[in-house]
C-alpha positions in Angstrom: 96.6 20.1 9.1 92.9 19.6 8.3 92.2 18.3 11.8 93.9 21.4 13.3 91.8 23.7 11.1 88.6 22.0 12.1 89.6 22.2 15.8 90.4 25.9 15.4 87.0 26.5 13.7 85.2 24.7 16.4 86.9 26.7 19.1 86.1 29.9 17.3 82.5 28.9 16.9 82.3 28.0 20.6 83.7 31.4 21.5 81.4 33.2 19.2 78.4 31.3 20.6 79.5 32.2 24.2 79.9 35.8 23.3 76.6 36.0 21.5 74.9 34.2 24.5 76.4 36.8 26.9 75.2 39.6 24.7 71.6 38.2 24.5 71.6 37.8 28.3 72.8 41.4 28.8 70.2 42.7 26.4 67.4 40.8 28.1 68.6 42.0 31.5 68.7 45.7 30.7 65.3 45.5 29.1 63.6 44.0 32.2 60.7 46.1 33.3 60.6 47.5 36.8 62.4 49.9 39.1 66.2 50.0 38.5 66.8 49.5 42.2 64.6 46.4 42.5 66.2 44.9 39.3 69.8 45.6 40.6 69.0 44.1 44.1 67.5 41.0 42.5 70.6 40.6 40.3 72.9 41.1 43.3 71.0 38.5 45.2 71.3 35.9 42.4 75.0 36.7 42.0 75.6 36.2 45.8 73.7 32.9 45.8 75.6 31.7 42.8 78.6 31.3 45.1 76.7 29.3 47.7 77.0 25.5 47.8 73.4 24.7 46.9 74.2 22.5 43.9 71.6 23.5 41.4 69.0 25.1 43.8 70.3 28.6 43.5 67.7 29.7 41.0 64.7 28.6 43.1 66.1 30.1 46.3 66.9 33.3 44.5 63.4 33.6 43.1 61.8 32.8 46.5 63.9 35.4 48.3 63.4 38.0 45.6 59.6 37.5 45.9 59.9 37.8 49.7 61.8 41.0 49.5 59.8 42.3 46.5 62.8 42.5 44.2 62.8 41.5 40.6 62.6 37.7 40.3 63.8 37.6 36.7 67.0 39.5 37.5 67.6 37.3 40.5 67.4 34.2 38.3 69.7 35.8 35.7 72.2 36.6 38.5 72.6 32.9 39.3 73.8 32.2 35.8 77.3 32.9 37.1 77.1 29.4 38.5 77.0 27.3 35.3 78.6 24.0 34.3 81.6 25.8 33.0 82.3 28.0 36.1 81.0 25.8 38.9 84.2 23.8 39.3 86.3 27.0 39.6 83.8 28.6 42.0 83.6 25.6 44.3 87.4 25.2 44.4 87.9 28.9 45.1 85.2 29.1 47.8 86.5 25.9 49.4 90.1 27.2 49.4 89.1 30.5 51.0 86.8 28.8 53.6 89.3 26.1 54.5 91.7 28.8 55.6 89.4 29.6 58.5 88.2 26.0 59.1 90.5 23.1 59.8 89.6 21.3 56.5 92.8 21.6 54.6 93.6 17.9 54.9 90.1 16.7 53.9 90.2 17.9 50.3 93.8 18.2 48.9 94.7 20.4 46.1 94.7 17.5 43.6 91.7 15.4 44.3 92.0 11.6 43.8 88.5 10.5 43.5 88.5 7.0 45.0 86.4 5.2 47.6 88.6 6.3 50.5 88.4 9.9 49.5 84.6 9.7 49.2 84.3 8.2 52.7 86.5 11.0 54.1 84.4 13.7 52.5 81.1 12.2 53.6 82.5 11.8 57.2 83.5 15.4 57.3 80.5 16.8 55.4 79.5 19.5 57.9 83.0 20.9 57.9 83.3 20.9 54.2 79.9 22.4 53.8 80.7 25.3 56.2 84.0 25.9 54.5 82.2 26.2 51.2 79.5 28.4 52.7 82.0 30.8 54.4 84.1 31.0 51.3 81.1 31.7 49.2 80.1 34.5 51.5 83.6 36.0 51.5 83.9 35.9 47.7 80.2 36.4 46.8 79.4 39.4 49.0 81.8 41.9 47.4 81.0 40.7 44.0 77.3 41.1 44.7 77.9 44.7 45.8 79.9 45.4 42.7 77.2 43.7 40.6 74.5 45.8 42.2 76.2 49.2 41.3 77.2 47.9 37.8 73.8 46.6 36.9 72.1 49.7 38.3 74.3 52.0 36.3 73.8 49.9 33.1 70.0 50.0 33.5 69.9 53.8 34.1 72.2 54.4 31.2 70.1 52.3 28.9 66.9 54.0 29.9 68.3 57.5 29.5 69.6 56.6 26.0 66.2 55.2 25.2 64.5 58.4 26.3 67.0 60.5 24.2 66.2 58.4 21.2 62.5 58.9 21.6 62.9 62.6 22.0 65.1 62.8 18.9 62.6 60.8 16.9 59.8 63.1 17.9 61.9 66.1 16.9 62.6 64.5 13.5 58.9 63.8 13.0 58.0 67.4 13.8 60.6 68.7 11.4 59.3 66.5 8.6 55.8 67.6 9.2 56.9 71.3 9.1 58.8 70.7 5.9 55.8 69.0 4.3 53.5 71.9 5.3 55.9 74.5 4.0 56.2 72.6 0.6 52.4 72.2 0.4 51.9 75.9 1.1 54.4 76.9 -1.6 52.7 74.6 -4.2 49.2 75.7 -3.1 48.0 72.2 -2.2 48.1 72.8 1.5 45.3 74.9 2.8 45.0 76.0 6.4 41.5 75.2 7.7 39.5 78.4 8.2 37.6 79.0 11.4 34.0 78.7 10.6 31.9 81.1 12.5 28.8 79.7 13.9 25.6 81.5 12.8 23.6 82.7 15.6 20.0 81.8 15.2 17.8 84.8 15.4 14.6 84.0 17.1 11.4 85.9 16.2 9.8 87.7 19.1 6.0 87.2 19.5 4.2 90.4 19.6 
């Protein structure tokens, strides 16, 4: 019973850690400085490259292409986070499955992989076909998700900035109301005196006779 409780607690802690990590990533993303369009385009680029078979080079390629197209490089790097150690096996299996439907590679990698020497030799001998199957599957899956990610990120950034502007306007209104209240209280008590306009004395020059 105690072992089960400890396992449940560890699972809950992992879930909480994952959720908090996603929240922090989202907060960092919407607070990125720059034009919303450039940020959204950079994020879509990183999301698209996250489905490509580059095996760890997605971040560098995303930053390079974002700099080339003058999009946001930080957003592009964050977009590639979709390809992480947890999701990478599922992404590569899905992209290969989709790409293998168009290429004749269904017999190279079976549904249940038996990682032995013969299988490794078969994969290496058919590397170009496997690579193109992965690439095509990544394009087919990644392109619609990148378009969806662009509109979703653009809307999130615009919404955050409009809310931020509204908060600033509300704070300014509250400050003005507080200042008015203090002035009205000071006038009632007689402590607050309005500064009088001092008239400048005109210097009268003496005329020489």
